[in-house]
PDB file of C-alpha atoms in Angstrom:
ATOM      1  CA  PRO S   1      40.956  -5.151  11.438  1.00 68.00           C
ATOM      2  CA  ALA S   2      38.810  -2.801   9.366  1.00 78.00           C
ATOM      3  CA  ALA S   3      36.706  -5.701   8.024  1.00 82.00           C
ATOM      4  CA  ASP S   4      35.723  -6.678  11.580  1.00 88.00           C
ATOM      5  CA  VAL S   5      34.738  -3.087  12.394  1.00 89.00           C
ATOM      6  CA  LEU S   6      32.686  -2.885   9.185  1.00 91.00           C
ATOM      7  CA  ALA S   7      30.910  -6.168   9.927  1.00 93.00           C
ATOM      8  CA  ASN S   8      30.105  -5.060  13.497  1.00 93.00           C
ATOM      9  CA  VAL S   9      28.841  -1.659  12.357  1.00 95.00           C
ATOM     10  CA  GLN S  10      26.681  -3.217   9.616  1.00 95.00           C
ATOM     11  CA  THR S  11      25.077  -5.615  12.088  1.00 96.00           C
ATOM     12  CA  ILE S  12      24.415  -2.874  14.650  1.00 96.00           C
ATOM     13  CA  VAL S  13      22.967  -0.446  12.081  1.00 96.00           C
ATOM     14  CA  LEU S  14      20.656  -3.171  10.755  1.00 96.00           C
ATOM     15  CA  GLU S  15      19.554  -3.953  14.322  1.00 96.00           C
ATOM     16  CA  CYS S  16      18.723  -0.244  14.756  1.00 96.00           C
ATOM     17  CA  GLY S  17      16.277  -0.578  11.866  1.00 95.00           C
ATOM     18  CA  PHE S  18      18.229   1.117   9.095  1.00 95.00           C
ATOM     19  CA  LYS S  19      19.021  -0.215   5.652  1.00 95.00           C
ATOM     20  CA  VAL S  20      22.746  -0.521   5.055  1.00 96.00           C
ATOM     21  CA  HIS S  21      24.585   0.682   1.988  1.00 95.00           C
ATOM     22  CA  VAL S  22      28.344   0.212   2.136  1.00 95.00           C
ATOM     23  CA  ALA S  23      30.434   2.581   0.053  1.00 95.00           C
ATOM     24  CA  SER S  24      33.578   1.013  -1.365  1.00 94.00           C
ATOM     25  CA  ASN S  25      35.443   4.313  -1.827  1.00 96.00           C
ATOM     26  CA  HIS S  26      34.952   8.091  -1.757  1.00 96.00           C
ATOM     27  CA  GLU S  27      33.560   8.273  -5.286  1.00 97.00           C
ATOM     28  CA  ASP S  28      31.034   5.534  -4.499  1.00 97.00           C
ATOM     29  CA  PHE S  29      29.971   7.411  -1.359  1.00 96.00           C
ATOM     30  CA  GLY S  30      29.553  10.641  -3.313  1.00 94.00           C
ATOM     31  CA  LYS S  31      27.338   8.981  -5.916  1.00 95.00           C
ATOM     32  CA  ARG S  32      25.206   7.191  -3.334  1.00 94.00           C
ATOM     33  CA  PHE S  33      24.849  10.244  -1.116  1.00 92.00           C
ATOM     34  CA  ALA S  34      23.876  12.458  -4.049  1.00 90.00           C
ATOM     35  CA  ALA S  35      21.209   9.976  -5.147  1.00 92.00           C
ATOM     36  CA  LEU S  36      19.459   9.372  -1.792  1.00 90.00           C
ATOM     37  CA  ASN S  37      18.590  11.327   1.335  1.00 87.00           C
ATOM     38  CA  TYR S  38      20.264   9.268   4.026  1.00 92.00           C
ATOM     39  CA  HIS S  39      19.035   9.604   7.592  1.00 91.00           C
ATOM     40  CA  LEU S  40      22.239   8.152   9.047  1.00 96.00           C
ATOM     41  CA  VAL S  41      25.859   7.959   7.934  1.00 97.00           C
ATOM     42  CA  VAL S  42      28.432   6.035   9.946  1.00 97.00           C
ATOM     43  CA  VAL S  43      31.932   6.840   8.735  1.00 96.00           C
ATOM     44  CA  GLU S  44      35.232   5.418   9.916  1.00 96.00           C
ATOM     45  CA  GLU S  45      37.903   8.062  10.392  1.00 95.00           C
ATOM     46  CA  LEU S  46      40.370   6.267   8.121  1.00 94.00           C
ATOM     47  CA  PHE S  47      37.822   5.161   5.488  1.00 95.00           C
ATOM     48  CA  ALA S  48      39.777   4.744   2.221  1.00 94.00           C
ATOM     49  CA  ALA S  49      42.547   6.893   3.695  1.00 94.00           C
ATOM     50  CA  ASN S  50      45.901   6.632   5.442  1.00 94.00           C
ATOM     51  CA  THR S  51      45.314   9.721   7.593  1.00 94.00           C
ATOM     52  CA  PRO S  52      42.139  11.490   8.749  1.00 92.00           C
ATOM     53  CA  ASP S  53      42.980  14.450   6.489  1.00 93.00           C
ATOM     54  CA  GLU S  54      42.849  12.134   3.448  1.00 96.00           C
ATOM     55  CA  ASN S  55      39.298  10.991   4.260  1.00 97.00           C
ATOM     56  CA  VAL S  56      37.449  12.751   1.430  1.00 97.00           C
ATOM     57  CA  THR S  57      34.098  11.341   2.554  1.00 96.00           C
ATOM     58  CA  LEU S  58      34.440  12.801   6.054  1.00 96.00           C
ATOM     59  CA  ARG S  59      35.600  16.149   4.638  1.00 96.00           C
ATOM     60  CA  THR S  60      32.628  16.168   2.243  1.00 94.00           C
ATOM     61  CA  LEU S  61      30.227  15.652   5.144  1.00 94.00           C
ATOM     62  CA  GLN S  62      31.980  18.269   7.281  1.00 93.00           C
ATOM     63  CA  TRP S  63      31.828  20.953   4.588  1.00 93.00           C
ATOM     64  CA  MET S  64      28.387  20.103   3.254  1.00 90.00           C
ATOM     65  CA  PRO S  65      25.902  23.001   3.103  1.00 87.00           C
ATOM     66  CA  MET S  66      23.632  23.016   6.142  1.00 82.00           C
ATOM     67  CA  ALA S  67      20.458  22.695   4.058  1.00 78.00           C
ATOM     68  CA  ARG S  68      21.661  19.220   3.028  1.00 81.00           C
ATOM     69  CA  ARG S  69      23.347  18.405   6.333  1.00 82.00           C
ATOM     70  CA  ARG S  70      20.170  18.847   8.401  1.00 80.00           C
ATOM     71  CA  HIS S  71      18.747  15.631   7.031  1.00 83.00           C
ATOM     72  CA  VAL S  72      21.539  13.294   8.090  1.00 92.00           C
ATOM     73  CA  VAL S  73      22.952  12.155  11.419  1.00 95.00           C
ATOM     74  CA  VAL S  74      26.698  11.563  11.137  1.00 96.00           C
ATOM     75  CA  VAL S  75      28.486   9.182  13.505  1.00 97.00           C
ATOM     76  CA  LEU S  76      32.286   9.009  13.385  1.00 97.00           C
ATOM     77  CA  ILE S  77      34.125   5.818  14.359  1.00 97.00           C
ATOM     78  CA  SER S  78      37.679   6.560  15.519  1.00 96.00           C
ATOM     79  CA  ASP S  79      40.637   5.268  17.502  1.00 94.00           C
ATOM     80  CA  ARG S  80      41.625   8.793  18.555  1.00 95.00           C
ATOM     81  CA  PHE S  81      38.526  10.207  20.192  1.00 96.00           C
ATOM     82  CA  GLN S  82      36.628   9.501  23.374  1.00 96.00           C
ATOM     83  CA  THR S  83      33.153   8.031  22.877  1.00 97.00           C
ATOM     84  CA  LEU S  84      30.359  10.598  23.185  1.00 95.00           C
ATOM     85  CA  ASN S  85      32.760  13.451  23.915  1.00 96.00           C
ATOM     86  CA  PRO S  86      30.734  16.460  22.749  1.00 94.00           C
ATOM     87  CA  MET S  87      33.808  18.597  22.053  1.00 97.00           C
ATOM     88  CA  HIS S  88      35.349  15.915  19.841  1.00 96.00           C
ATOM     89  CA  ALA S  89      32.057  15.582  17.949  1.00 95.00           C
ATOM     90  CA  PHE S  90      31.825  19.367  17.561  1.00 94.00           C
ATOM     91  CA  GLN S  91      35.446  19.614  16.365  1.00 96.00           C
ATOM     92  CA  GLN S  92      34.764  16.927  13.750  1.00 96.00           C
ATOM     93  CA  SER S  93      31.369  18.418  12.736  1.00 94.00           C
ATOM     94  CA  VAL S  94      29.542  15.179  13.502  1.00 95.00           C
ATOM     95  CA  HIS S  95      26.657  14.283  15.795  1.00 94.00           C
ATOM     96  CA  ALA S  96      28.548  11.663  17.777  1.00 96.00           C
ATOM     97  CA  VAL S  97      31.988  10.117  18.048  1.00 97.00           C
ATOM     98  CA  VAL S  98      32.443   6.457  18.989  1.00 97.00           C
ATOM     99  CA  ASN S  99      35.815   4.999  19.878  1.00 97.00           C
ATOM    100  CA  LYS S 100      36.411   1.600  18.257  1.00 95.00           C
ATOM    101  CA  ALA S 101      36.890   0.113  21.715  1.00 95.00           C
ATOM    102  CA  ASP S 102      33.266   1.041  22.497  1.00 96.00           C
ATOM    103  CA  LEU S 103      31.581  -0.369  19.376  1.00 95.00           C
ATOM    104  CA  SER S 104      29.316  -2.500  21.568  1.00 94.00           C
ATOM    105  CA  SER S 105      27.603   0.777  22.573  1.00 95.00           C
ATOM    106  CA  LEU S 106      27.052   1.904  18.964  1.00 97.00           C
ATOM    107  CA  GLY S 107      23.397   0.825  18.761  1.00 96.00           C
ATOM    108  CA  GLY S 108      22.356   2.903  21.753  1.00 96.00           C
ATOM    109  CA  ILE S 109      24.439   5.841  20.564  1.00 96.00           C
ATOM    110  CA  ILE S 110      22.860   5.752  17.103  1.00 96.00           C
ATOM    111  CA  SER S 111      19.344   5.533  18.565  1.00 95.00           C
ATOM    112  CA  LYS S 112      19.989   8.482  20.877  1.00 93.00           C
ATOM    113  CA  ALA S 113      21.702  10.623  18.221  1.00 93.00           C
ATOM    114  CA  VAL S 114      18.879  10.052  15.715  1.00 93.00           C
ATOM    115  CA  ALA S 115      16.176  10.697  18.337  1.00 91.00           C
ATOM    116  CA  ASP S 116      17.920  13.871  19.540  1.00 88.00           C
ATOM    117  CA  ASN S 117      18.290  15.122  15.966  1.00 85.00           C
ATOM    118  CA  ASP S 118      14.653  14.338  15.148  1.00 85.00           C
ATOM    119  CA  LEU S 119      13.457  16.158  18.279  1.00 85.00           C
ATOM    120  CA  PHE S 120      15.720  19.146  17.662  1.00 82.00           C
ATOM    121  CA  LEU S 121      14.627  19.547  14.035  1.00 79.00           C
ATOM    122  CA  HIS S 122      10.966  18.509  14.422  1.00 73.00           C
ATOM    123  CA  SER S 123       9.503  22.029  14.091  1.00 81.00           C
ATOM    124  CA  TYR S 124      11.846  22.899  11.234  1.00 76.00           C
ATOM    125  CA  ARG S 125      10.781  19.796   9.305  1.00 74.00           C
ATOM    126  CA  GLU S 126       7.086  20.465   9.944  1.00 81.00           C
ATOM    127  CA  VAL S 127       7.437  23.968   8.482  1.00 83.00           C
ATOM    128  CA  GLN S 128       9.359  22.589   5.513  1.00 79.00           C
ATOM    129  CA  THR S 129       6.619  20.040   4.827  1.00 81.00           C
ATOM    130  CA  ALA S 130       3.886  22.666   5.129  1.00 85.00           C
ATOM    131  CA  MET S 131       5.758  24.953   2.721  1.00 88.00           C
ATOM    132  CA  ALA S 132       6.151  22.113   0.237  1.00 87.00           C
ATOM    133  CA  LYS S 133       2.391  21.528   0.370  1.00 89.00           C
ATOM    134  CA  GLY S 134       1.756  25.252  -0.193  1.00 87.00           C
ATOM    135  CA  LYS S 135       0.171  25.762   3.233  1.00 81.00           C
ATOM    136  CA  ILE S 136       2.582  28.519   4.252  1.00 76.00           C
TER     137      ILE S 136
END
């Protein structure tokens, strides 16, 4: 059931060293996401929805402007997609896809996705910080 998936994901995300905020619905997610710069978002494909197309939270993340998107790693939990399939992740505009059957691998996947994103955007973030300090 969804409650078991949520409990497993919460435990794994905490073990990866992240604070956990659980959104109760799409509006709650929108408010939380607007208020804080999250480094990681784990979203279930059917979160507060009957079909993937009804998942407003996922659609919001997928269509978010890149300036905002660069700061967050998005992991999609799904029954439909193969874990770590790069084409599925690309099609869903997320960093990684994890099949529910492979939730035991989530911790390693999160660690790798966050590390890869940090490495990829390291220079960009350094320039941003320097600009903010008026050094560029």
